[in-house]
Coordinates of C-alpha atoms and ligand atoms in Angstrom, one line a residue:
M5 CA 121.2 107.2 86.5
G6 CA 124.6 106.1 85.2
S7 CA 125.5 103.8 82.5
N8 CA 124.9 100.5 84.0
F9 CA 124.4 99.0 80.7
E10 CA 128.2 99.7 79.7
S11 CA 129.5 98.4 82.7
R12 CA 127.5 95.2 82.5
F13 CA 127.6 94.6 78.5
G14 CA 130.9 96.1 77.6
R15 CA 129.2 98.3 74.8
A16 CA 127.1 101.4 74.4
A17 CA 123.0 101.1 74.7
T18 CA 121.6 102.3 71.8
V19 CA 118.0 103.2 73.1
G20 CA 116.7 104.5 76.4
A21 CA 113.2 104.4 77.7
E22 CA 111.3 105.4 81.0
A23 CA 108.0 104.7 82.7
P24 CA 106.5 106.2 86.1
G25 CA 105.1 104.1 88.9
R26 CA 101.6 105.0 89.7
V27 CA 99.3 105.7 92.7
N28 CA 95.7 104.9 92.6
L29 CA 94.2 107.7 94.4
I30 CA 90.7 105.6 95.0
G31 CA 88.9 102.9 93.1
E32 CA 90.6 99.7 94.4
H33 CA 89.9 96.3 93.0
T34 CA 87.0 97.4 90.6
D35 CA 89.3 97.3 87.6
Y36 CA 88.9 93.6 87.1
N37 CA 85.3 94.1 87.9
G38 CA 84.7 96.5 85.2
G39 CA 84.4 99.5 87.2
F40 CA 86.2 102.8 87.7
V41 CA 89.6 104.0 89.0
L42 CA 91.5 107.2 89.4
P43 CA 95.4 106.7 89.4
V44 CA 97.9 109.5 89.0
A45 CA 101.8 108.7 88.1
I46 CA 104.6 109.0 90.6
P47 CA 108.0 110.7 90.3
Q48 CA 109.7 107.3 91.0
R49 CA 110.3 105.5 87.6
T50 CA 112.0 102.7 85.8
R51 CA 114.7 103.1 83.1
V52 CA 115.4 100.6 80.4
E53 CA 118.8 100.7 78.5
L54 CA 118.8 98.4 75.7
A55 CA 120.7 97.3 72.4
A56 CA 120.0 94.7 69.7
R57 CA 121.9 91.4 69.6
D58 CA 122.5 89.6 66.4
D59 CA 121.4 86.3 67.8
G60 CA 118.3 85.3 69.6
R61 CA 119.3 85.8 73.0
V62 CA 118.0 88.1 75.7
R63 CA 120.3 89.0 78.3
V64 CA 118.9 91.2 81.1
W65 CA 120.4 93.1 84.3
S66 CA 118.4 94.8 87.1
S67 CA 119.3 97.2 89.5
A68 CA 116.8 96.3 91.9
R69 CA 116.5 92.7 91.5
N70 CA 119.7 91.0 90.3
R71 CA 120.9 90.3 93.8
S72 CA 124.0 87.8 92.0
G73 CA 125.1 90.7 89.7
E74 CA 125.0 88.0 86.9
P75 CA 122.2 89.2 84.1
G76 CA 119.3 86.8 83.5
S77 CA 119.3 85.0 80.3
Y78 CA 117.2 83.1 77.7
A79 CA 116.6 82.4 74.1
L80 CA 113.5 84.2 72.6
G81 CA 110.7 81.8 72.0
A82 CA 112.4 79.6 74.7
E83 CA 110.6 81.8 77.6
T84 CA 109.8 79.7 80.8
P85 CA 108.2 81.0 83.9
C86 CA 110.8 80.7 86.7
Q87 CA 109.0 82.5 89.5
D88 CA 111.2 85.5 89.5
W89 CA 111.7 89.0 88.4
L90 CA 112.6 87.8 84.8
D91 CA 109.5 86.6 84.3
Y92 CA 108.1 90.3 83.8
V93 CA 110.7 90.3 80.9
Q94 CA 110.1 87.1 79.6
G95 CA 106.1 87.6 79.5
V96 CA 106.6 90.7 77.4
T97 CA 109.0 89.0 74.8
H98 CA 106.5 86.0 74.7
I99 CA 103.4 88.0 74.4
L100 CA 104.8 90.5 71.4
R101 CA 106.4 87.3 69.5
R102 CA 102.7 85.5 69.6
E103 CA 101.1 88.8 68.4
G104 CA 103.4 88.6 65.5
H105 CA 105.7 91.3 66.3
A106 CA 109.4 91.0 64.8
L107 CA 112.0 91.0 67.8
R108 CA 115.6 90.1 67.9
G109 CA 117.8 89.3 71.0
F110 CA 119.0 92.2 73.0
D111 CA 120.8 93.2 76.1
A112 CA 119.1 95.5 78.7
A113 CA 119.9 96.9 81.9
I114 CA 117.0 98.1 84.3
E115 CA 117.1 100.5 87.1
S116 CA 114.2 101.5 89.0
T117 CA 113.1 103.9 91.7
V118 CA 109.8 102.4 92.1
P119 CA 109.9 100.1 95.2
L120 CA 109.1 96.5 94.9
G121 CA 106.0 95.4 96.5
S122 CA 105.1 98.8 97.5
G123 CA 101.6 98.9 95.8
L124 CA 102.8 101.5 93.4
S125 CA 103.0 99.5 90.2
S126 CA 106.7 98.5 90.0
S127 CA 106.0 95.6 87.6
A128 CA 103.8 97.7 85.3
S129 CA 106.7 100.4 85.4
L130 CA 108.9 97.8 84.5
S131 CA 106.8 96.2 81.5
V132 CA 105.9 99.3 80.2
S133 CA 109.4 100.9 79.9
L134 CA 110.6 97.6 78.4
L135 CA 107.7 97.7 75.9
R136 CA 108.7 101.4 74.9
A137 CA 112.4 100.6 74.9
L138 CA 111.8 97.7 72.3
R139 CA 109.2 99.8 70.3
E140 CA 111.9 102.1 69.5
A141 CA 115.0 99.6 69.1
F142 CA 112.9 97.2 66.8
G143 CA 110.3 99.6 65.3
L144 CA 107.3 98.2 66.8
K145 CA 104.0 99.4 65.5
L146 CA 102.5 100.0 69.0
D147 CA 100.5 102.8 70.6
D148 CA 100.3 103.4 74.3
L149 CA 96.8 101.7 74.8
Q150 CA 98.3 98.5 73.1
I151 CA 101.5 98.8 75.4
A152 CA 99.1 98.8 78.5
R153 CA 97.1 95.8 77.2
I154 CA 100.4 93.7 76.2
G155 CA 101.7 94.6 80.1
Q156 CA 98.6 93.3 81.3
Q157 CA 98.3 90.2 79.0
S158 CA 102.2 89.5 80.1
E159 CA 101.3 89.3 83.9
N160 CA 98.0 87.7 83.4
E161 CA 99.2 84.9 80.9
F162 CA 102.9 84.6 81.9
V163 CA 103.7 85.4 85.3
G164 CA 100.4 84.1 86.8
A165 CA 98.9 87.4 88.5
R166 CA 95.4 88.4 87.4
V167 CA 95.9 91.8 87.8
G168 CA 93.5 94.3 85.9
I169 CA 94.0 96.9 83.4
M170 CA 94.8 100.1 85.7
D171 CA 98.5 99.9 86.3
P172 CA 99.8 99.4 82.8
M173 CA 97.0 102.2 81.7
A174 CA 98.0 104.3 84.4
V175 CA 101.8 104.2 83.9
S176 CA 101.5 104.1 80.1
L177 CA 99.2 107.2 80.1
A178 CA 99.2 109.2 83.2
D179 CA 101.3 112.1 84.5
E180 CA 102.3 113.5 87.8
H181 CA 99.9 116.3 87.7
T182 CA 96.3 114.9 86.0
A183 CA 94.8 112.0 87.3
L184 CA 93.5 109.2 84.7
F185 CA 89.9 108.8 85.5
L186 CA 89.4 105.1 83.7
D187 CA 86.5 103.2 82.8
A188 CA 88.1 99.7 83.1
R189 CA 85.5 98.3 80.8
S190 CA 85.4 100.3 78.0
L191 CA 88.9 101.9 78.5
E192 CA 87.6 105.4 78.0
Y193 CA 89.4 107.7 80.2
R194 CA 89.6 111.6 81.1
R195 CA 92.0 113.2 82.6
I196 CA 91.2 115.2 86.1
P197 CA 93.9 117.7 87.2
L198 CA 94.7 117.3 90.9
P199 CA 93.0 120.0 92.9
P200 CA 95.1 122.8 93.8
G201 CA 95.3 123.6 97.8
A202 CA 96.4 120.0 98.4
D203 CA 99.7 118.1 98.7
L204 CA 99.6 114.4 97.8
V205 CA 101.7 112.1 100.0
V206 CA 102.7 108.7 99.5
I207 CA 104.3 106.4 102.5
H208 CA 105.4 102.8 102.0
S209 CA 104.8 100.9 105.1
G210 CA 108.0 99.1 104.9
V211 CA 105.6 95.7 104.5
S212 CA 105.9 94.6 101.2
H213 CA 103.2 92.2 99.6
G214 CA 104.4 89.2 97.3
L215 CA 105.2 88.5 93.4
A216 CA 102.3 86.8 92.0
G217 CA 99.9 87.5 94.7
G218 CA 98.0 84.4 95.7
D219 CA 95.5 86.5 97.9
Y220 CA 95.0 88.9 94.9
N221 CA 93.8 86.1 92.6
T222 CA 91.6 84.6 95.4
R223 CA 89.9 88.0 96.0
R224 CA 89.2 88.0 92.1
A225 CA 87.7 84.3 92.2
E226 CA 85.6 85.6 94.8
C227 CA 84.0 88.4 92.9
E228 CA 83.5 85.9 90.2
K229 CA 81.7 83.3 92.4
A230 CA 79.5 86.6 93.7
C231 CA 78.5 87.5 89.9
A232 CA 77.6 83.8 89.1
L233 CA 75.0 83.9 92.4
L234 CA 73.9 87.5 91.3
G235 CA 73.3 86.5 87.6
V236 CA 75.6 89.6 86.5
S237 CA 78.7 89.2 84.5
Q238 CA 80.6 91.8 86.3
L239 CA 80.2 93.7 89.6
R240 CA 79.9 96.8 87.3
D241 CA 76.5 95.9 86.6
L242 CA 75.3 96.5 89.9
G243 CA 74.5 99.8 91.8
T244 CA 73.6 100.9 95.6
K245 CA 70.3 100.3 94.8
D246 CA 71.2 96.5 94.6
L247 CA 73.1 96.3 97.8
P248 CA 69.8 94.8 99.7
H249 CA 70.3 91.8 97.3
V250 CA 74.0 91.7 97.6
D251 CA 73.5 91.5 101.6
T252 CA 71.7 87.9 100.8
L253 CA 75.1 86.1 99.4
P254 CA 76.9 83.8 102.0
E255 CA 80.1 85.4 103.3
P256 CA 82.5 86.7 102.4
L257 CA 80.9 87.0 98.8
Q258 CA 78.6 89.8 100.1
R259 CA 81.3 91.7 101.9
R260 CA 83.3 91.6 98.5
A261 CA 80.5 92.7 96.3
R262 CA 79.4 95.5 98.8
H263 CA 83.1 96.9 98.6
V264 CA 83.2 97.0 94.9
I265 CA 79.5 98.4 94.4
T266 CA 80.3 101.1 97.0
E267 CA 83.7 101.5 95.6
N268 CA 82.7 102.7 92.1
D269 CA 80.3 105.0 93.5
R270 CA 83.0 106.6 95.7
V271 CA 85.4 107.3 92.3
L272 CA 82.7 108.9 90.7
A273 CA 81.9 110.9 94.2
A274 CA 86.0 111.7 94.2
V275 CA 85.7 112.8 90.6
D276 CA 83.0 115.3 91.4
A277 CA 85.0 116.4 94.5
M278 CA 88.2 117.0 92.5
Q279 CA 86.4 118.9 90.2
Q280 CA 84.8 121.1 92.6
A281 CA 88.5 121.3 94.3
N282 CA 86.1 120.0 97.8
L283 CA 89.0 118.7 99.6
M284 CA 87.0 117.7 102.7
R285 CA 84.8 115.7 100.7
L286 CA 87.5 113.9 99.0
G287 CA 89.2 113.2 102.3
Q288 CA 86.0 111.6 103.6
L289 CA 85.7 109.5 100.6
F290 CA 89.7 108.6 101.2
Y291 CA 88.7 107.3 104.8
A292 CA 85.4 105.5 103.7
S293 CA 87.5 103.6 100.8
H294 CA 90.2 102.7 103.4
A295 CA 87.5 101.4 106.0
S296 CA 85.8 99.2 103.1
M297 CA 88.9 97.7 102.2
R298 CA 89.9 97.0 105.6
D299 CA 86.4 95.4 106.6
D300 CA 84.8 94.4 103.5
Y301 CA 87.5 93.3 101.0
Q302 CA 89.7 92.5 103.8
V303 CA 92.9 93.5 102.1
S304 CA 94.5 95.6 104.5
V305 CA 97.3 94.8 107.3
P306 CA 97.3 96.3 110.6
E307 CA 100.4 98.3 109.8
I308 CA 98.8 99.9 107.2
D309 CA 95.6 100.7 109.4
L310 CA 98.2 102.2 112.1
L311 CA 99.3 104.6 109.5
V312 CA 95.8 105.5 108.4
E313 CA 94.7 106.3 112.3
L314 CA 98.0 108.0 112.5
A315 CA 97.1 110.1 109.7
R316 CA 93.7 111.0 111.1
T317 CA 95.4 112.8 114.1
E318 CA 97.0 115.5 111.9
P319 CA 94.6 118.4 111.1
A320 CA 96.1 119.1 108.1
V321 CA 95.1 115.7 106.4
F322 CA 91.9 115.6 104.7
G323 CA 92.0 112.1 104.1
A324 CA 94.2 108.8 103.9
R325 CA 93.7 105.2 102.3
L326 CA 95.5 101.9 101.6
T327 CA 96.6 102.3 98.3
G328 CA 96.9 99.3 95.4
G329 CA 96.3 95.6 95.7
G330 CA 96.9 95.9 99.5
F331 CA 98.5 93.1 102.0
G332 CA 101.2 95.7 102.5
G333 CA 102.3 98.4 100.4
S334 CA 101.7 101.9 100.7
V335 CA 99.2 104.7 102.4
V336 CA 98.0 107.8 100.1
M337 CA 97.1 110.8 101.6
L338 CA 95.7 114.3 100.7
A339 CA 97.0 117.1 102.9
R340 CA 96.8 120.8 102.7
A341 CA 99.2 122.3 100.3
G342 CA 102.4 123.4 101.6
S343 CA 102.1 120.8 104.7
G344 CA 102.8 117.5 102.8
R345 CA 106.7 117.3 103.4
Q346 CA 106.9 117.9 107.1
L347 CA 103.6 116.1 107.9
A348 CA 104.8 112.9 105.9
D349 CA 108.3 112.9 107.7
R350 CA 106.5 113.1 111.4
L351 CA 103.9 110.5 110.6
A352 CA 106.8 108.3 109.3
K353 CA 108.8 108.7 112.3
A354 CA 105.7 108.2 114.6
Y355 CA 104.5 105.0 112.6
A356 CA 108.3 103.6 112.6
E357 CA 108.4 103.8 116.4
R358 CA 104.9 102.2 117.1
S359 CA 105.2 99.5 114.3
G360 CA 108.9 98.5 114.6
C361 CA 108.8 98.9 110.3
E362 CA 111.2 100.9 108.5
P363 CA 108.8 103.4 106.4
R364 CA 109.7 105.4 103.1
V365 CA 108.3 108.4 102.3
L366 CA 108.0 108.5 98.3
V367 CA 105.9 111.6 97.7
P368 CA 106.8 114.6 98.1
M369 CA 110.2 113.0 96.9
P370 CA 112.5 113.4 99.3
K371 CA 115.5 116.0 98.7
Q372 CA 118.3 114.0 96.7
S373 CA 121.5 114.3 99.4
Ligands
GLA22 C1 97.0 96.0 91.7 C2 96.4 95.4 90.1 C3 95.5 96.2 89.6 C4 94.4 96.6 90.7 C5 94.8 97.0 92.1 C6 93.6 97.0 92.8 O1 97.4 97.0 91.7 O2 97.5 95.4 89.4 O3 94.9 95.8 88.4 O4 93.5 95.4 90.9 O5 95.7 95.8 92.5 O6 93.1 98.1 92.7

């Protein structure tokens, strides 16, 4: 990526930092229920170039988000939500200062290849790359876990999205070859290598979800309501043996709880399948997870369902599912090794013709022209 910092701010940046996006293999809407997730990093990244200022002002320019071309600007300590991308930056400085970290003003240029609203954690990628750059510029005492927690707090408390810990943890700790099997309650994690013999495919449907996700917050509130009626503090406390009891809840709460409980089970089964390189089994779990998100959690959209159904017609695909929060976004697939590139292009073409949307193949990463 070129030096947008110099052309925007007329001087050289002193630090640069990056963070990837992530794709969640399985374990959706389980993190804020204290459950299990299995994300892996993707090649798309956010890069932040930054230099300190002598005053307390922050000026930030973002290639993806600054339509006007002018940097967003605010005074440290006077962070105020403005319902746009700058809230992710303001949220980070707000939480850092509140936690007692000494910051000065700074100029920053942000460039990202993680598409916004794609279900691939463009926001966590922004927060974590910014936190890494600030850590370096101001010598902040922060480890990767603390960075993840601040990323989540910033979105929860400042931006107004009640997201879980999965995305900042994945973005801060995962890499492209090993999935992060995370217990979102204890934050214990294990690294699980991607099975040999499979290509990962990620296609953005071209349907983007919104910024502070009202529907997402509604799902979270429904889970809390289900917990209150079931007398548990988190849905993680229940297992498949409790499903008959869950089925006595009113709709839609029983569906929501059923998804979370069965999805936690599927993550554990998926980890086993990955360790045994059982790709057929892993693929079945992907399809089952998708059906549960579509029918029980009700976070899919017709375009995403179409993409998953088209994937089913490809013999080389082991499994496919909606990934991320839903209401648009991307589909993750596992395909026979060596088939991913061609298959992804074929599926994207068929999907574009049928849906009228503009899909983007993100993994395998298209060759740079
Ligand atoms: C979004 C949130 C995550 C998680 C997923 C759904 O990506 O940021 O915390 O809840 O949705 O699994």
